[in-house]
Amino acid sequence: GRPKNEITGRSVLDLSPEFQPGGKNSKEMADRLFTAALFGEPQSFEWMYLRADGTPFPTEISLTRFLVGETVYLQASIRDITLRKLDEDELREAYGRISAAEKELRLQYTALAETEEMFRNPVENSPVGVYLQQDGIIRYANPRFAEMFGYVRDEVVGRSFDDFIRISNPVTTPSPDHPTHQHTCPVW
């Protein structure tokens, strides 16, 4: 900061850069804002000031007109908003990173959907029954798989594969030890 004696009696322009953010001339901008405030229109705006070492810092200023007797005064409330601006910059950067990550996820999702489509079309139309099982439950079945068991796909998905296995009638097959031994064989 500056000592009080370096600020007292100095113009706003003495403590400001020649141009404000956005390229506006500080003098022209100050004239317009102060004139509006003097005519009774309260002003609230951001303003760049210079520190004692010449580095700029952002402020928020409120100008309000008031009367004491017949004399018109302007009250200026000035607040250093450097930390708020830093927070805003961090938020913008974070938003930029989030937006980039979202864009990347959308690209990955699109690629995954295209891959799934390339897989699904041949499998969906396959003359061979195809199913995917997870934890003993059928999570996917193509139409042919369901048809093989006399079902539609919605009746197959979500069920255990064991639901589709049944033991057929005993079949007699000879063996050396038991020429008429009967055993069962599964039919799928």
mmCIF file of C-alpha atoms in Angstrom:
data_model
loop_
_atom_site.group_PDB
_atom_site.id
_atom_site.type_symbol
_atom_site.label_atom_id
_atom_site.label_comp_id
_atom_site.label_asym_id
_atom_site.label_seq_id
_atom_site.Cartn_x
_atom_site.Cartn_y
_atom_site.Cartn_z
ATOM 1 C CA GLY A 1 0.000 0.000 0.000
ATOM 2 C CA ARG A 2 0.824 3.671 0.011
ATOM 3 C CA PRO A 3 1.220 5.947 2.994
ATOM 4 C CA LYS A 4 -1.768 8.212 3.614
ATOM 5 C CA ASN A 5 0.182 11.353 2.623
ATOM 6 C CA GLU A 6 0.833 9.870 -0.858
ATOM 7 C CA ILE A 7 -2.894 9.430 -1.450
ATOM 8 C CA THR A 8 -4.419 12.488 0.201
ATOM 9 C CA GLY A 9 -5.135 15.319 -2.214
ATOM 10 C CA ARG A 10 -4.326 13.266 -5.319
ATOM 11 C CA SER A 11 -6.662 12.640 -8.211
ATOM 12 C CA VAL A 12 -8.021 9.193 -8.997
ATOM 13 C CA LEU A 13 -6.107 9.450 -12.263
ATOM 14 C CA ASP A 14 -2.795 9.962 -10.427
ATOM 15 C CA LEU A 15 -3.233 6.492 -8.930
ATOM 16 C CA SER A 16 -4.567 4.779 -12.076
ATOM 17 C CA PRO A 17 -3.017 3.415 -15.252
ATOM 18 C CA GLU A 18 -3.657 5.397 -18.435
ATOM 19 C CA PHE A 19 -6.060 2.745 -19.704
ATOM 20 C CA GLN A 20 -8.526 0.516 -17.906
ATOM 21 C CA PRO A 21 -9.078 -3.139 -18.801
ATOM 22 C CA GLY A 22 -10.800 -3.327 -22.148
ATOM 23 C CA GLY A 23 -8.706 -0.440 -23.479
ATOM 24 C CA LYS A 24 -10.873 2.440 -22.225
ATOM 25 C CA ASN A 25 -9.054 5.665 -21.399
ATOM 26 C CA SER A 26 -9.058 6.138 -17.596
ATOM 27 C CA LYS A 27 -9.659 9.909 -17.750
ATOM 28 C CA GLU A 28 -12.632 9.666 -20.120
ATOM 29 C CA MET A 29 -14.124 6.811 -18.132
ATOM 30 C CA ALA A 30 -13.662 8.635 -14.780
ATOM 31 C CA ASP A 31 -15.214 11.836 -16.155
ATOM 32 C CA ARG A 32 -18.285 9.967 -17.358
ATOM 33 C CA LEU A 33 -18.753 7.975 -14.103
ATOM 34 C CA PHE A 34 -18.150 10.923 -11.747
ATOM 35 C CA THR A 35 -20.462 13.210 -13.753
ATOM 36 C CA ALA A 36 -23.282 10.640 -13.650
ATOM 37 C CA ALA A 37 -22.804 10.233 -9.883
ATOM 38 C CA LEU A 38 -22.802 14.027 -9.334
ATOM 39 C CA PHE A 39 -26.152 14.216 -11.129
ATOM 40 C CA GLY A 40 -27.638 11.734 -8.654
ATOM 41 C CA GLU A 41 -27.152 8.453 -10.491
ATOM 42 C CA PRO A 42 -25.286 6.063 -8.128
ATOM 43 C CA GLN A 43 -22.409 4.264 -9.826
ATOM 44 C CA SER A 44 -20.900 0.856 -9.134
ATOM 45 C CA PHE A 45 -18.015 -0.345 -11.288
ATOM 46 C CA GLU A 46 -14.645 -2.043 -11.380
ATOM 47 C CA TRP A 47 -11.528 0.107 -11.604
ATOM 48 C CA MET A 48 -7.855 -0.668 -11.938
ATOM 49 C CA TYR A 49 -5.514 1.245 -9.589
ATOM 50 C CA LEU A 50 -1.727 1.173 -9.306
ATOM 51 C CA ARG A 51 0.136 0.026 -6.199
ATOM 52 C CA ALA A 52 3.113 2.077 -4.962
ATOM 53 C CA ASP A 53 5.443 -0.176 -6.997
ATOM 54 C CA GLY A 54 3.385 0.448 -10.158
ATOM 55 C CA THR A 55 1.652 -2.939 -10.369
ATOM 56 C CA PRO A 56 -2.044 -2.716 -11.196
ATOM 57 C CA PHE A 57 -4.703 -4.158 -8.887
ATOM 58 C CA PRO A 58 -8.475 -4.443 -9.368
ATOM 59 C CA THR A 59 -11.001 -2.645 -7.206
ATOM 60 C CA GLU A 60 -14.741 -2.299 -6.997
ATOM 61 C CA ILE A 61 -15.975 1.263 -6.534
ATOM 62 C CA SER A 62 -19.372 2.622 -5.495
ATOM 63 C CA LEU A 63 -20.011 6.343 -5.964
ATOM 64 C CA THR A 64 -22.944 7.980 -4.226
ATOM 65 C CA ARG A 65 -23.961 11.644 -4.174
ATOM 66 C CA PHE A 66 -25.073 13.254 -0.937
ATOM 67 C CA LEU A 67 -25.795 16.795 0.256
ATOM 68 C CA VAL A 68 -24.634 18.609 3.342
ATOM 69 C CA GLY A 69 -26.644 21.780 3.410
ATOM 70 C CA GLU A 70 -26.351 23.041 -0.152
ATOM 71 C CA THR A 71 -22.999 21.437 -0.829
ATOM 72 C CA VAL A 72 -22.845 18.319 -3.061
ATOM 73 C CA TYR A 73 -20.395 15.576 -2.112
ATOM 74 C CA LEU A 74 -19.466 12.223 -3.617
ATOM 75 C CA GLN A 75 -18.834 9.322 -1.335
ATOM 76 C CA ALA A 76 -16.581 6.666 -2.824
ATOM 77 C CA SER A 77 -16.356 3.158 -1.373
ATOM 78 C CA ILE A 78 -13.340 1.353 -2.767
ATOM 79 C CA ARG A 79 -12.710 -2.339 -2.204
ATOM 80 C CA ASP A 80 -9.629 -4.306 -3.302
ATOM 81 C CA ILE A 81 -10.973 -7.329 -5.209
ATOM 82 C CA THR A 82 -7.639 -8.941 -6.085
ATOM 83 C CA LEU A 83 -8.494 -12.194 -4.275
ATOM 84 C CA ARG A 84 -11.945 -12.353 -5.835
ATOM 85 C CA LYS A 85 -10.413 -11.904 -9.295
ATOM 86 C CA LEU A 86 -7.872 -14.650 -8.584
ATOM 87 C CA ASP A 87 -10.720 -16.926 -7.495
ATOM 88 C CA GLU A 88 -12.665 -16.052 -10.653
ATOM 89 C CA ASP A 89 -9.604 -16.829 -12.783
ATOM 90 C CA GLU A 90 -9.187 -20.179 -11.020
ATOM 91 C CA LEU A 91 -12.863 -20.951 -11.574
ATOM 92 C CA ARG A 92 -12.564 -20.089 -15.272
ATOM 93 C CA GLU A 93 -9.511 -22.324 -15.595
ATOM 94 C CA ALA A 94 -11.273 -25.143 -13.743
ATOM 95 C CA TYR A 95 -14.323 -24.709 -15.955
ATOM 96 C CA GLY A 96 -12.039 -24.856 -19.002
ATOM 97 C CA ARG A 97 -10.498 -28.105 -17.740
ATOM 98 C CA ILE A 98 -13.935 -29.530 -16.995
ATOM 99 C CA SER A 99 -15.192 -28.520 -20.445
ATOM 100 C CA ALA A 100 -12.159 -30.141 -22.085
ATOM 101 C CA ALA A 101 -12.673 -33.316 -20.033
ATOM 102 C CA GLU A 102 -16.373 -33.334 -20.930
ATOM 103 C CA LYS A 103 -15.494 -32.970 -24.611
ATOM 104 C CA GLU A 104 -13.006 -35.848 -24.317
ATOM 105 C CA LEU A 105 -15.627 -38.010 -22.571
ATOM 106 C CA ARG A 106 -18.126 -37.250 -25.326
ATOM 107 C CA LEU A 107 -15.561 -38.298 -27.942
ATOM 108 C CA GLN A 108 -14.850 -41.486 -26.009
ATOM 109 C CA TYR A 109 -18.564 -42.184 -25.639
ATOM 110 C CA THR A 110 -19.061 -41.687 -29.385
ATOM 111 C CA ALA A 111 -16.164 -44.049 -30.147
ATOM 112 C CA LEU A 112 -17.580 -46.604 -27.698
ATOM 113 C CA ALA A 113 -21.044 -46.324 -29.247
ATOM 114 C CA GLU A 114 -19.559 -46.835 -32.722
ATOM 115 C CA THR A 115 -17.609 -49.869 -31.507
ATOM 116 C CA GLU A 116 -20.723 -51.279 -29.860
ATOM 117 C CA GLU A 117 -22.663 -50.750 -33.078
ATOM 118 C CA MET A 118 -19.972 -52.539 -35.101
ATOM 119 C CA PHE A 119 -20.174 -55.452 -32.655
ATOM 120 C CA ARG A 120 -23.917 -55.481 -32.225
ATOM 121 C CA ASN A 121 -25.001 -55.598 -35.891
ATOM 122 C CA PRO A 122 -23.191 -58.825 -36.828
ATOM 123 C CA VAL A 123 -24.085 -60.470 -33.511
ATOM 124 C CA GLU A 124 -27.710 -59.357 -33.658
ATOM 125 C CA ASN A 125 -28.111 -60.902 -37.111
ATOM 126 C CA SER A 126 -25.964 -63.958 -36.491
ATOM 127 C CA PRO A 127 -27.420 -67.384 -37.303
ATOM 128 C CA VAL A 128 -25.596 -68.588 -34.179
ATOM 129 C CA GLY A 129 -26.997 -68.070 -30.694
ATOM 130 C CA VAL A 130 -24.829 -65.649 -28.738
ATOM 131 C CA TYR A 131 -25.169 -64.625 -25.115
ATOM 132 C CA LEU A 132 -23.091 -62.777 -22.528
ATOM 133 C CA GLN A 133 -23.235 -63.927 -18.950
ATOM 134 C CA GLN A 134 -22.076 -62.134 -15.815
ATOM 135 C CA ASP A 135 -22.297 -63.629 -12.334
ATOM 136 C CA GLY A 136 -24.403 -66.475 -13.711
ATOM 137 C CA ILE A 137 -26.995 -64.098 -15.194
ATOM 138 C CA ILE A 138 -27.552 -63.598 -18.908
ATOM 139 C CA ARG A 139 -26.875 -59.922 -19.535
ATOM 140 C CA TYR A 140 -27.205 -60.044 -23.322
ATOM 141 C CA ALA A 141 -28.688 -62.527 -25.772
ATOM 142 C CA ASN A 142 -29.103 -62.145 -29.502
ATOM 143 C CA PRO A 143 -32.461 -63.020 -31.085
ATOM 144 C CA ARG A 144 -31.190 -66.399 -32.327
ATOM 145 C CA PHE A 145 -30.171 -67.499 -28.821
ATOM 146 C CA ALA A 146 -33.655 -66.742 -27.468
ATOM 147 C CA GLU A 147 -35.304 -68.412 -30.466
ATOM 148 C CA MET A 148 -33.274 -71.594 -29.907
ATOM 149 C CA PHE A 149 -34.990 -71.993 -26.546
ATOM 150 C CA GLY A 150 -38.405 -70.873 -27.713
ATOM 151 C CA TYR A 151 -38.321 -67.458 -26.080
ATOM 152 C CA VAL A 152 -38.118 -63.833 -27.082
ATOM 153 C CA ARG A 153 -35.035 -61.933 -25.964
ATOM 154 C CA ASP A 154 -36.782 -60.025 -23.138
ATOM 155 C CA GLU A 155 -37.703 -63.374 -21.556
ATOM 156 C CA VAL A 156 -34.057 -64.533 -21.596
ATOM 157 C CA VAL A 157 -32.070 -61.491 -20.455
ATOM 158 C CA GLY A 158 -31.792 -61.206 -16.688
ATOM 159 C CA ARG A 159 -32.299 -64.927 -16.059
ATOM 160 C CA SER A 160 -29.809 -67.569 -15.048
ATOM 161 C CA PHE A 161 -28.449 -69.751 -17.823
ATOM 162 C CA ASP A 162 -29.381 -72.756 -15.656
ATOM 163 C CA ASP A 163 -33.042 -71.920 -16.334
ATOM 164 C CA PHE A 164 -32.501 -73.090 -19.912
ATOM 165 C CA ILE A 165 -30.883 -76.432 -19.158
ATOM 166 C CA ARG A 166 -33.124 -79.419 -18.563
ATOM 167 C CA ILE A 167 -32.402 -83.070 -18.272
ATOM 168 C CA SER A 168 -33.835 -85.132 -21.109
ATOM 169 C CA ASN A 169 -35.293 -88.585 -20.885
ATOM 170 C CA PRO A 170 -32.728 -91.163 -19.864
ATOM 171 C CA VAL A 171 -30.779 -92.515 -22.784
ATOM 172 C CA THR A 172 -29.481 -96.050 -22.832
ATOM 173 C CA THR A 173 -25.914 -96.392 -23.983
ATOM 174 C CA PRO A 174 -23.930 -99.557 -23.647
ATOM 175 C CA SER A 175 -20.682 -99.584 -21.736
ATOM 176 C CA PRO A 176 -18.237 -102.458 -21.182
ATOM 177 C CA ASP A 177 -19.165 -102.822 -17.519
ATOM 178 C CA HIS A 178 -22.889 -102.247 -17.888
ATOM 179 C CA PRO A 179 -24.232 -103.113 -21.303
ATOM 180 C CA THR A 180 -27.615 -101.601 -20.451
ATOM 181 C CA HIS A 181 -26.478 -98.712 -18.228
ATOM 182 C CA GLN A 182 -28.702 -95.655 -18.399
ATOM 183 C CA HIS A 183 -27.456 -92.124 -17.935
ATOM 184 C CA THR A 184 -28.845 -88.748 -18.646
ATOM 185 C CA CYS A 185 -27.452 -86.243 -21.023
ATOM 186 C CA PRO A 186 -28.288 -82.575 -20.977
ATOM 187 C CA VAL A 187 -30.195 -80.968 -23.788
ATOM 188 C CA TRP A 188 -29.462 -77.308 -24.353
#
